[in-house]
């Protein structure tokens, strides 16, 4: 700010800004370097001379500055005005209402920081002028294209559209088209964050992440109630079959597609075929009926308690936390994600093996192998997300416990443990173990539930919690935001500041958001 002269009232200075004389008669906007950005400076409270000074400064740096508010303005910059005052002014002077333009309303800080950086910076929430509801009909604040700058609760007001876009995203994924998958996922996510239901195309004005294809889908749904492309996909045999096969634990798109090309269509055909299944896939197929049924919150809470008891058997002061969708306050999920840590770092070493072995002999774990950096066993797949020691298991939850939960006090630990049925050992895959697994699958007393157990060293716990809470798109955008806007590298282990060449420690999620210069978003608003 020091580089700019303070506001001074100069009578007689014309309010026209682009001082043609100074610039030898050529249009200063001819030397524009950032053509996609158009700045309009609000003169009110800034004063004409400062406005002219800022205009010339920006033009020298290659920015396009518009004298009048117009369609091509992307940033309305104001100093010492409220958002509502700016809107009022634009309406009065230019006859443009908020619904009539898509530009961001920003504080002068965005301008000065951009000048300092020599390029237009991304608008962060701290730059945005706040507009209160009553003066505005539709989009009151500009919406970030980063999911980690949006608050997305489970109250989705645009399900009709988001469900359709989800089908297109899934189809792209099944076709291994990552870019299309991401585009449809982002479009669906932005609609989930809207505080209103879209009822006409104009409602989408100024909303980022909606490409031509997604808009076409929305338009068709608005007109016809459905989208023909989506309807066709839902009836498509390949789509249906690949969805079916990838719903089996341990089966990815490549495998599902291979089976499809081999002519397989149903789970029964798969069972009857002689295709070679991995141990995990075998278990997934065996327990498919149960695993296909969503996990309820009651079941998730119960499983957390059971695992906690098992963990405390070996390490009484260890901490078990429910992460994933249930931490985001979802009522149902496809699995239960549990993080295990201990305040004294190092104590957690060797814990997972003990716990999983014990739960397996108790019949609590029906299937599960340990993977991760600290485990000696080889892991087949390169780990995409993190290197924590973990067990992606199939848990056997006594149905009786769920049914009786309301009336029963769960203090008796015996009632939580397993009994007659034995799960299979970790490493062995003998015929006996196979028979035990089949017996368990036929056991109507237990429901098979997918449970992810992740052991985390305490110093990485905040990062692991943030990384394992999701949603996937929220995580993805957090990492993208860190990389592109902060030159930092974020993972479930750490945050690395590339400029400072240093890791930034954090004890809480709040600290991580602060490191990233982001407003804190609580878990229930991360349902992007
Ligand atoms: N995750 C991860 N590493 C994995 C698997 C998952 O870091 N190997 C993260 C994902 O990025 C996600 C979170 O853990 O943010 C939870 O993943 P998942 O259980 O697949 O999804 P949920 O959001 O919990 O949804 P659901 O309720 O369907 O389980
Ligand atoms: Mn989950
Ligand atoms: Mn999971």
Coordinates of C-alpha atoms and ligand atoms in Angstrom, one line a residue:
X1 CA 0.0 0.0 0.0
X2 CA 2.9 2.3 0.7
X3 CA 3.7 2.6 -3.0
X4 CA 0.4 4.2 -3.7
X5 CA -0.4 7.9 -3.0
X6 CA -3.2 8.3 -0.5
X7 CA -6.5 9.7 -1.6
X8 CA -6.4 13.4 -2.3
X9 CA -9.4 15.5 -3.3
X10 CA -8.4 17.4 -6.5
X11 CA -11.1 19.7 -7.8
X12 CA -11.2 20.0 -11.5
X13 CA -9.6 16.8 -12.5
X14 CA -11.8 15.1 -15.0
X15 CA -13.1 11.7 -14.0
X16 CA -12.2 10.1 -17.3
X17 CA -9.3 7.9 -16.4
X18 CA -7.3 6.6 -19.4
X19 CA -5.2 9.7 -19.8
X20 CA -4.5 9.4 -23.5
X21 CA -2.0 12.3 -23.6
X22 CA 0.3 10.6 -21.2
X23 CA 0.4 7.5 -23.4
X24 CA 1.1 9.2 -26.7
X25 CA -2.4 8.7 -28.0
X26 CA -2.2 4.9 -28.1
X27 CA -4.8 2.9 -26.2
X28 CA -3.1 1.6 -23.1
X29 CA -5.2 -1.5 -23.2
X30 CA -3.4 -2.4 -26.3
X31 CA -0.5 -3.6 -24.3
X32 CA -2.6 -5.9 -22.2
X33 CA -0.9 -9.1 -21.0
X34 CA -3.8 -10.5 -19.1
X35 CA -6.7 -10.2 -21.5
X36 CA -9.0 -12.5 -19.6
X37 CA -9.0 -10.1 -16.7
X38 CA -10.9 -6.8 -16.9
X39 CA -10.7 -4.3 -13.9
X40 CA -13.2 -1.7 -13.1
X41 CA -12.1 0.7 -10.3
X42 CA -14.9 2.2 -8.2
X43 CA -14.2 5.9 -7.8
X44 CA -16.4 6.5 -4.8
X45 CA -14.2 7.0 -1.7
X46 CA -11.2 6.3 -3.8
X47 CA -11.2 9.7 -5.5
X48 CA -10.5 10.5 -9.1
X49 CA -6.7 11.1 -8.9
X50 CA -6.0 8.0 -7.0
X51 CA -8.2 6.1 -9.4
X52 CA -6.2 7.5 -12.3
X53 CA -2.9 6.7 -10.7
X54 CA -4.1 3.1 -10.0
X55 CA -5.4 2.8 -13.6
X56 CA -2.0 3.8 -15.1
X57 CA -0.1 1.5 -12.7
X58 CA -2.3 -1.4 -13.7
X59 CA -2.0 -0.7 -17.4
X60 CA 1.8 -0.4 -17.2
X61 CA 1.8 -3.9 -15.6
X62 CA -0.3 -5.2 -18.5
X63 CA -3.7 -5.2 -17.0
X64 CA -6.8 -4.2 -18.8
X65 CA -8.7 -1.4 -17.0
X66 CA -12.2 -0.5 -18.2
X67 CA -13.5 3.0 -17.7
X68 CA -17.1 1.9 -17.6
X69 CA -18.7 -1.1 -16.0
X70 CA -19.3 -3.6 -18.8
X71 CA -19.7 -7.3 -19.7
X72 CA -16.0 -7.7 -20.0
X73 CA -15.2 -6.6 -16.5
X74 CA -14.1 -9.5 -14.3
X75 CA -13.1 -7.6 -11.2
X76 CA -14.9 -4.7 -9.6
X77 CA -12.3 -3.1 -7.3
X78 CA -13.4 -0.8 -4.5
X79 CA -11.8 0.9 -1.5
X80 CA -13.6 1.6 1.7
X81 CA -17.1 0.7 0.4
X82 CA -19.3 -2.2 1.5
X83 CA -20.4 -4.7 -1.1
X84 CA -23.9 -3.4 -0.9
X85 CA -22.8 0.2 -1.5
X86 CA -20.9 -0.9 -4.6
X87 CA -23.9 -2.8 -5.9
X88 CA -26.2 0.2 -5.3
X89 CA -23.7 2.5 -7.1
X90 CA -23.5 0.2 -10.1
X91 CA -27.2 0.0 -10.3
X92 CA -27.6 3.8 -10.0
X93 CA -24.8 4.9 -12.3
X94 CA -24.7 2.1 -14.8
X95 CA -28.2 0.6 -14.5
X96 CA -26.6 -2.8 -13.9
X97 CA -28.1 -5.1 -11.3
X98 CA -26.1 -7.9 -9.6
X99 CA -27.8 -10.5 -11.7
X100 CA -26.6 -8.6 -14.8
X101 CA -22.9 -9.3 -14.4
X102 CA -20.5 -12.0 -13.3
X103 CA -17.6 -9.9 -12.1
X104 CA -16.1 -10.5 -8.6
X105 CA -16.5 -7.7 -6.1
X106 CA -13.1 -7.3 -4.5
X107 CA -11.3 -5.1 -2.0
X108 CA -8.4 -2.9 -3.0
X109 CA -6.1 -5.6 -1.3
X110 CA -6.7 -7.9 -4.3
X111 CA -5.6 -5.1 -6.6
X112 CA -2.4 -4.1 -4.7
X113 CA -1.4 -7.7 -4.1
X114 CA -1.9 -8.5 -7.8
X115 CA 0.2 -5.4 -8.8
X116 CA 2.9 -6.6 -6.3
X117 CA 2.9 -10.0 -7.8
X118 CA 2.8 -8.7 -11.4
X119 CA -0.1 -10.9 -12.3
X120 CA -3.8 -11.3 -11.4
X121 CA -4.1 -13.3 -8.3
X122 CA -6.9 -15.8 -7.6
X123 CA -9.6 -14.1 -5.6
X124 CA -9.6 -15.5 -2.0
X125 CA -12.4 -15.1 0.4
X126 CA -10.6 -12.4 2.3
X127 CA -10.5 -10.3 -0.9
X128 CA -14.2 -10.6 -1.5
X129 CA -16.6 -7.8 -0.6
X130 CA -19.5 -9.2 1.4
X131 CA -23.0 -8.6 0.2
X132 CA -25.9 -9.0 2.5
X133 CA -29.0 -10.8 1.2
X134 CA -31.7 -8.1 1.1
X135 CA -30.1 -6.0 -1.7
X136 CA -29.4 -9.0 -3.9
X137 CA -31.7 -11.4 -5.7
X138 CA -29.5 -14.4 -6.7
X139 CA -25.8 -14.8 -6.5
X140 CA -24.6 -12.7 -3.6
X141 CA -21.0 -13.8 -3.4
X142 CA -18.9 -15.2 -6.1
X143 CA -18.4 -18.9 -5.8
X144 CA -14.8 -20.4 -5.7
X145 CA -13.9 -23.0 -8.2
X146 CA -12.0 -24.7 -5.4
X147 CA -14.2 -27.1 -3.3
X148 CA -12.0 -26.3 -0.3
X149 CA -13.3 -22.7 -0.5
X150 CA -16.9 -23.7 -0.5
X151 CA -19.2 -24.9 2.2
X152 CA -21.0 -28.0 1.1
X153 CA -23.4 -29.6 3.5
X154 CA -25.5 -32.6 2.9
X155 CA -28.5 -30.5 2.1
X156 CA -28.2 -30.8 -1.7
X157 CA -30.9 -28.6 -3.3
X158 CA -30.0 -29.8 -6.8
X159 CA -30.2 -33.6 -6.6
X160 CA -32.0 -33.9 -9.9
X161 CA -28.9 -32.4 -11.7
X162 CA -26.2 -33.8 -9.5
X163 CA -27.4 -37.4 -9.8
X164 CA -27.4 -37.1 -13.6
X165 CA -23.9 -35.6 -13.6
X166 CA -22.8 -38.3 -11.3
X167 CA -23.8 -41.0 -13.8
X168 CA -21.8 -39.2 -16.5
X169 CA -18.8 -38.9 -14.1
X170 CA -19.1 -42.6 -13.3
X171 CA -19.3 -43.5 -17.0
X172 CA -16.2 -41.5 -17.7
X173 CA -14.4 -43.3 -14.9
X174 CA -15.5 -46.6 -16.3
X175 CA -14.1 -45.5 -19.7
X176 CA -10.9 -44.5 -17.9
X177 CA -11.3 -40.9 -19.0
X178 CA -10.0 -39.0 -16.0
X179 CA -10.5 -35.5 -17.4
X180 CA -14.2 -36.1 -18.2
X181 CA -14.7 -37.8 -14.8
X182 CA -13.2 -34.7 -13.1
X183 CA -15.2 -32.2 -15.2
X184 CA -18.5 -33.9 -14.4
X185 CA -17.6 -34.4 -10.7
X186 CA -16.7 -30.7 -10.4
X187 CA -19.9 -29.7 -12.1
X188 CA -21.9 -31.9 -9.8
X189 CA -20.0 -30.6 -6.8
X190 CA -20.6 -26.9 -7.5
X191 CA -24.3 -27.5 -7.8
X192 CA -24.3 -29.3 -4.4
X193 CA -22.9 -26.1 -2.8
X194 CA -25.6 -23.8 -4.2
X195 CA -28.0 -22.4 -1.5
X196 CA -30.9 -22.5 -4.0
X197 CA -32.5 -24.9 -6.5
X198 CA -31.7 -24.2 -10.1
X199 CA -34.9 -23.6 -12.0
X200 CA -33.7 -21.8 -15.1
X201 CA -30.5 -21.4 -17.0
X202 CA -30.0 -17.8 -15.8
X203 CA -29.6 -19.2 -12.3
X204 CA -26.2 -20.6 -13.5
X205 CA -24.8 -17.2 -14.3
X206 CA -21.4 -16.6 -12.8
X207 CA -21.0 -20.2 -11.6
X208 CA -17.7 -21.7 -12.3
X209 CA -16.8 -25.3 -13.2
X210 CA -19.8 -25.8 -15.5
X211 CA -18.6 -26.7 -19.0
X212 CA -20.7 -26.8 -22.2
X213 CA -21.6 -30.5 -21.7
X214 CA -22.7 -30.1 -18.1
X215 CA -24.8 -27.0 -19.0
X216 CA -26.4 -29.0 -21.8
X217 CA -27.3 -31.7 -19.4
X218 CA -28.8 -29.2 -17.0
X219 CA -30.7 -27.5 -19.7
X220 CA -32.2 -30.7 -21.0
X221 CA -33.3 -31.7 -17.5
X222 CA -34.9 -28.3 -17.0
X223 CA -36.8 -28.7 -20.2
X224 CA -37.7 -32.4 -20.3
X225 CA -37.2 -33.6 -16.7
X226 CA -34.5 -36.1 -17.7
X227 CA -31.4 -36.2 -19.8
X228 CA -31.4 -38.7 -22.7
X229 CA -27.7 -39.3 -22.5
X230 CA -28.0 -40.3 -18.9
X231 CA -31.1 -42.4 -19.5
X232 CA -29.3 -44.3 -22.3
X233 CA -26.3 -44.9 -20.1
X234 CA -28.4 -46.3 -17.3
X235 CA -29.8 -48.8 -19.8
X236 CA -26.4 -49.5 -21.3
X237 CA -25.2 -53.1 -20.8
X238 CA -21.6 -52.3 -20.5
X239 CA -22.2 -49.5 -18.0
X240 CA -24.5 -51.7 -15.9
X241 CA -22.1 -54.6 -15.9
X242 CA -19.0 -52.6 -15.1
X243 CA -20.9 -50.9 -12.3
X244 CA -21.9 -54.3 -11.0
X245 CA -18.4 -55.7 -11.1
X246 CA -16.6 -52.7 -9.7
X247 CA -19.1 -52.8 -6.8
X248 CA -17.2 -56.0 -5.7
X249 CA -14.5 -55.2 -3.1
X250 CA -11.1 -55.4 -4.7
X251 CA -12.3 -55.1 -8.3
X252 CA -11.2 -52.1 -10.3
X253 CA -12.2 -50.8 -13.7
X254 CA -9.5 -52.7 -15.6
X255 CA -10.5 -56.0 -14.2
X256 CA -14.2 -55.3 -14.6
X257 CA -13.7 -54.4 -18.2
X258 CA -11.6 -57.5 -18.9
X259 CA -14.4 -59.7 -17.5
X260 CA -17.0 -57.8 -19.5
X261 CA -14.9 -58.4 -22.7
X262 CA -14.7 -62.1 -21.8
X263 CA -18.5 -62.2 -21.9
X264 CA -19.3 -62.2 -18.2
X265 CA -22.3 -60.2 -17.1
X266 CA -23.6 -61.2 -13.7
X267 CA -22.1 -62.1 -10.4
X268 CA -23.4 -65.6 -10.7
X269 CA -21.7 -66.0 -14.1
X270 CA -18.5 -64.7 -12.4
X271 CA -18.9 -67.2 -9.6
X272 CA -19.4 -70.1 -12.1
X273 CA -16.5 -69.0 -14.3
X274 CA -13.0 -70.1 -13.9
X275 CA -11.5 -66.6 -13.7
X276 CA -8.7 -66.3 -11.2
X277 CA -9.8 -64.1 -8.3
X278 CA -7.5 -62.5 -5.7
X279 CA -8.1 -63.3 -2.1
X280 CA -9.7 -59.9 -1.6
X281 CA -12.0 -60.3 -4.6
X282 CA -13.0 -63.8 -3.4
X283 CA -14.0 -62.3 -0.1
X284 CA -15.7 -59.4 -1.8
X285 CA -17.7 -61.7 -4.0
X286 CA -18.6 -64.0 -1.1
X287 CA -19.9 -61.1 1.1
X288 CA -21.2 -59.0 -1.7
X289 CA -24.9 -59.2 -0.6
X290 CA -24.0 -57.6 2.7
X291 CA -21.4 -55.2 1.4
X292 CA -23.8 -53.9 -1.1
X293 CA -26.2 -52.7 1.6
X294 CA -25.1 -49.3 3.0
X295 CA -23.6 -49.0 6.4
X296 CA -25.7 -47.0 8.9
X297 CA -24.5 -44.5 11.4
X298 CA -25.6 -46.8 14.2
X299 CA -23.5 -49.6 12.8
X300 CA -20.5 -47.3 12.2
X301 CA -20.6 -46.1 15.9
X302 CA -20.9 -49.7 17.1
X303 CA -17.9 -50.8 15.0
X304 CA -15.9 -47.9 16.3
X305 CA -16.6 -49.0 19.9
X306 CA -15.7 -52.6 19.2
X307 CA -12.5 -51.6 17.5
X308 CA -11.7 -49.2 20.3
X309 CA -12.1 -52.0 22.8
X310 CA -9.9 -54.3 20.8
X311 CA -7.2 -51.6 20.5
X312 CA -7.3 -50.8 24.2
X313 CA -6.6 -54.5 25.0
X314 CA -3.2 -53.9 23.6
X315 CA -2.7 -50.2 24.1
X316 CA -5.2 -48.7 26.7
X317 CA -4.4 -45.1 25.9
X318 CA -4.6 -45.3 22.1
X319 CA -7.1 -43.1 20.4
X320 CA -9.6 -44.3 17.8
X321 CA -11.4 -41.7 15.6
X322 CA -14.2 -42.1 13.1
X323 CA -13.2 -40.4 9.8
X324 CA -14.6 -40.6 6.3
X325 CA -18.2 -39.8 5.4
X326 CA -19.5 -40.4 8.9
X327 CA -17.3 -37.7 10.2
X328 CA -18.9 -35.4 7.6
X329 CA -22.2 -36.4 9.3
X330 CA -23.5 -38.7 6.5
X331 CA -26.2 -41.0 7.7
X332 CA -25.0 -43.9 5.5
X333 CA -21.8 -44.9 3.9
X334 CA -20.0 -47.6 1.9
X335 CA -17.6 -48.3 4.7
X336 CA -16.3 -47.3 8.1
X337 CA -13.0 -45.4 8.2
X338 CA -11.1 -45.5 11.5
X339 CA -7.9 -43.8 12.4
X340 CA -5.8 -45.2 15.3
X341 CA -3.1 -43.2 17.0
X342 CA -1.3 -42.7 20.3
X343 CA -0.2 -39.4 21.8
X344 CA 3.2 -40.9 22.5
X345 CA 4.7 -41.4 19.1
X346 CA 6.1 -44.8 18.5
X347 CA 3.7 -46.6 20.9
X348 CA 1.5 -47.4 17.9
X349 CA 4.2 -49.5 16.2
X350 CA 3.2 -53.1 15.9
X351 CA -0.3 -52.4 17.2
X352 CA -2.3 -53.0 14.0
X353 CA -0.9 -56.5 13.6
X354 CA -1.9 -57.5 17.2
X355 CA -5.3 -55.9 16.9
X356 CA -6.1 -57.5 13.5
X357 CA -4.9 -60.9 14.6
X358 CA -6.9 -60.8 17.7
X359 CA -10.1 -59.6 16.0
X360 CA -9.6 -62.2 13.3
X361 CA -9.5 -65.1 15.9
X362 CA -12.5 -63.6 17.6
X363 CA -14.4 -63.7 14.3
X364 CA -14.7 -59.9 14.2
X365 CA -12.6 -59.6 11.1
X366 CA -13.8 -61.9 8.3
X367 CA -11.1 -60.8 5.9
X368 CA -8.2 -58.4 6.1
X369 CA -4.6 -58.1 5.2
X370 CA -2.2 -55.4 6.4
X371 CA -0.5 -53.1 4.0
X372 CA 1.6 -50.0 4.4
X373 CA 5.2 -48.8 4.7
X374 CA 6.0 -50.2 8.1
X375 CA 4.6 -53.6 7.2
X376 CA 7.2 -56.1 5.9
X377 CA 4.8 -57.7 3.4
X378 CA 4.8 -56.7 -0.2
X379 CA 2.0 -54.5 -1.4
X380 CA 1.0 -55.1 -5.0
X381 CA -0.4 -51.8 -5.9
X382 CA 1.6 -48.5 -5.6
X383 CA -0.2 -46.6 -2.8
X384 CA -1.9 -43.7 -4.3
X385 CA -3.0 -41.8 -1.2
X386 CA -0.6 -42.4 1.6
X387 CA 1.9 -44.8 3.2
X388 CA 0.2 -45.4 6.5
X389 CA 0.0 -48.9 7.9
X390 CA -3.5 -50.0 7.2
X391 CA -6.0 -52.8 7.0
X392 CA -8.8 -52.6 4.5
X393 CA -10.9 -55.2 6.1
X394 CA -14.3 -56.9 6.0
X395 CA -15.7 -56.8 9.5
X396 CA -18.3 -59.2 10.9
X397 CA -20.8 -57.2 12.9
X398 CA -23.3 -59.1 15.1
X399 CA -26.8 -58.1 13.9
X400 CA -28.1 -58.7 17.4
X401 CA -25.9 -55.9 18.7
X402 CA -27.4 -53.5 16.2
X403 CA -31.0 -54.6 16.9
X404 CA -30.5 -54.3 20.6
X405 CA -28.6 -51.1 20.7
X406 CA -31.3 -48.9 21.9
X407 CA -32.2 -51.0 24.9
X408 CA -28.8 -52.5 25.7
X409 CA -26.0 -51.0 27.6
X410 CA -22.8 -51.9 25.8
X411 CA -20.6 -52.0 28.8
X412 CA -20.1 -55.7 28.8
X413 CA -17.1 -56.2 26.5
X414 CA -17.8 -60.0 26.1
X415 CA -21.0 -59.2 24.2
X416 CA -18.9 -57.2 21.8
X417 CA -16.4 -59.9 21.0
X418 CA -16.9 -62.7 18.6
X419 CA -17.7 -66.3 19.4
X420 CA -18.2 -69.4 17.3
X421 CA -17.2 -68.2 13.9
X422 CA -13.5 -67.8 13.2
X423 CA -12.3 -65.4 10.6
X424 CA -9.4 -66.4 8.4
X425 CA -5.8 -65.8 9.3
X426 CA -3.9 -62.9 7.9
X427 CA -1.4 -64.8 5.7
X428 CA -2.9 -68.3 5.4
X429 CA -5.2 -69.1 2.6
X430 CA -5.7 -72.8 3.4
X431 CA -8.7 -74.8 2.5
X432 CA -9.7 -74.7 6.2
X433 CA -9.6 -71.0 6.2
X434 CA -11.6 -70.9 3.0
X435 CA -14.3 -73.1 4.7
X436 CA -14.4 -70.8 7.7
X437 CA -14.9 -67.9 5.4
X438 CA -17.8 -69.6 3.6
X439 CA -19.3 -70.6 6.9
X440 CA -19.1 -67.0 8.1
X441 CA -20.7 -65.8 4.8
X442 CA -23.6 -68.1 5.5
X443 CA -23.8 -67.0 9.0
X444 CA -27.0 -64.9 9.2
X445 CA -26.1 -63.5 12.6
X446 CA -23.4 -61.2 11.2
X447 CA -23.4 -58.5 8.7
X448 CA -20.3 -58.1 6.7
X449 CA -19.1 -54.4 6.7
X450 CA -16.1 -52.8 5.0
X451 CA -13.9 -51.2 7.6
X452 CA -10.7 -49.3 6.9
X453 CA -8.3 -49.3 9.8
X454 CA -5.4 -46.8 9.5
X455 CA -2.6 -46.4 12.0
X456 CA -1.1 -42.9 12.2
X457 CA 1.9 -41.6 14.0
X458 CA 0.8 -38.7 16.3
X459 CA 2.8 -36.0 14.6
X460 CA 1.0 -36.6 11.3
X461 CA -2.4 -37.1 12.9
X462 CA -4.0 -33.8 11.9
X463 CA -2.9 -34.3 8.3
X464 CA -4.2 -37.9 8.3
X465 CA -7.5 -36.8 9.8
X466 CA -8.0 -34.1 7.2
X467 CA -7.0 -36.5 4.4
X468 CA -9.3 -39.3 5.6
X469 CA -12.3 -37.1 6.2
X470 CA -12.9 -36.4 2.6
X471 CA -14.9 -35.9 0.5
X472 CA -12.5 -37.1 -2.3
X473 CA -13.2 -33.9 -4.3
X474 CA -12.7 -31.7 -1.3
X475 CA -9.3 -33.4 -0.7
X476 CA -8.4 -33.2 -4.3
X477 CA -9.1 -29.4 -4.4
X478 CA -7.2 -28.9 -1.1
X479 CA -4.1 -30.4 -2.7
X480 CA -4.6 -28.4 -5.9
X481 CA -5.2 -25.2 -4.0
X482 CA -2.0 -25.8 -2.0
X483 CA 0.0 -26.5 -5.1
X484 CA -1.2 -23.8 -7.4
X485 CA -1.9 -21.0 -5.1
X486 CA 0.5 -21.5 -2.2
X487 CA 3.3 -23.4 -3.8
X488 CA 2.9 -26.1 -1.1
X489 CA 2.6 -29.8 -1.3
X490 CA -0.2 -31.3 0.8
X491 CA -0.6 -35.0 1.7
X492 CA -2.2 -37.1 4.5
X493 CA 1.3 -37.0 6.0
X494 CA 2.3 -33.4 5.9
X495 CA 2.4 -30.0 4.3
X496 CA 5.6 -28.9 2.6
X497 CA 6.3 -25.3 1.8
X498 CA 8.4 -25.3 -1.4
X499 CA 9.6 -21.7 -1.1
X500 CA 10.6 -22.1 2.5
X501 CA 11.9 -25.6 1.8
X502 CA 10.2 -26.6 5.1
X503 CA 7.5 -28.9 6.4
X504 CA 4.8 -27.1 8.4
X505 CA 3.8 -29.0 11.5
X506 CA 0.2 -28.9 12.6
X507 CA -1.6 -30.3 15.7
X508 CA -5.1 -29.6 14.4
X509 CA -7.0 -29.3 11.2
X510 CA -7.6 -25.6 11.9
X511 CA -3.8 -25.1 11.9
X512 CA -3.6 -26.7 8.4
X513 CA -6.3 -24.5 7.0
X514 CA -4.5 -21.5 8.6
X515 CA -1.1 -22.6 7.0
X516 CA -3.0 -22.6 3.6
X517 CA -4.5 -19.2 4.2
X518 CA -8.0 -20.8 4.0
X519 CA -11.0 -20.2 6.1
X520 CA -11.7 -23.2 8.3
X521 CA -14.4 -25.5 6.9
X522 CA -15.8 -28.0 9.4
X523 CA -16.2 -31.6 8.4
X524 CA -20.0 -31.4 7.8
X525 CA -19.4 -28.7 5.2
X526 CA -16.8 -30.7 3.3
X527 CA -19.4 -32.8 1.4
X528 CA -18.2 -31.5 -1.9
Ligands
LIG1 N1 -8.7 -42.2 1.4 C1 -7.4 -42.1 1.5 N2 -6.6 -43.3 1.2 C2 -7.3 -44.4 0.8 C3 -8.7 -44.4 0.7 C4 -9.4 -43.3 1.0 O1 -6.8 -41.1 1.8 N3 -6.5 -45.5 0.5 C5 -9.5 -40.9 1.7 C6 -10.3 -40.4 0.6 O2 -9.6 -39.4 -0.1 C7 -11.5 -39.9 1.3 C8 -11.5 -40.6 2.7 O3 -10.3 -41.3 2.8 O4 -11.3 -38.5 1.5 C9 -12.7 -41.5 2.8 O5 -12.7 -42.4 1.7 P1 -13.9 -43.4 1.4 O6 -14.2 -44.3 2.5 O7 -13.7 -44.0 0.1 O8 -15.1 -42.4 1.1 P2 -16.2 -41.7 2.1 O9 -16.1 -40.2 1.8 O10 -16.0 -42.1 3.5 O11 -17.5 -42.2 1.5 P3 -18.4 -43.5 2.0 O12 -19.3 -43.0 3.0 O13 -19.0 -43.9 0.7 O14 -17.4 -44.4 2.5
LIG2 MN1 -15.8 -44.2 4.0
LIG3 MN1 -12.8 -45.9 3.2

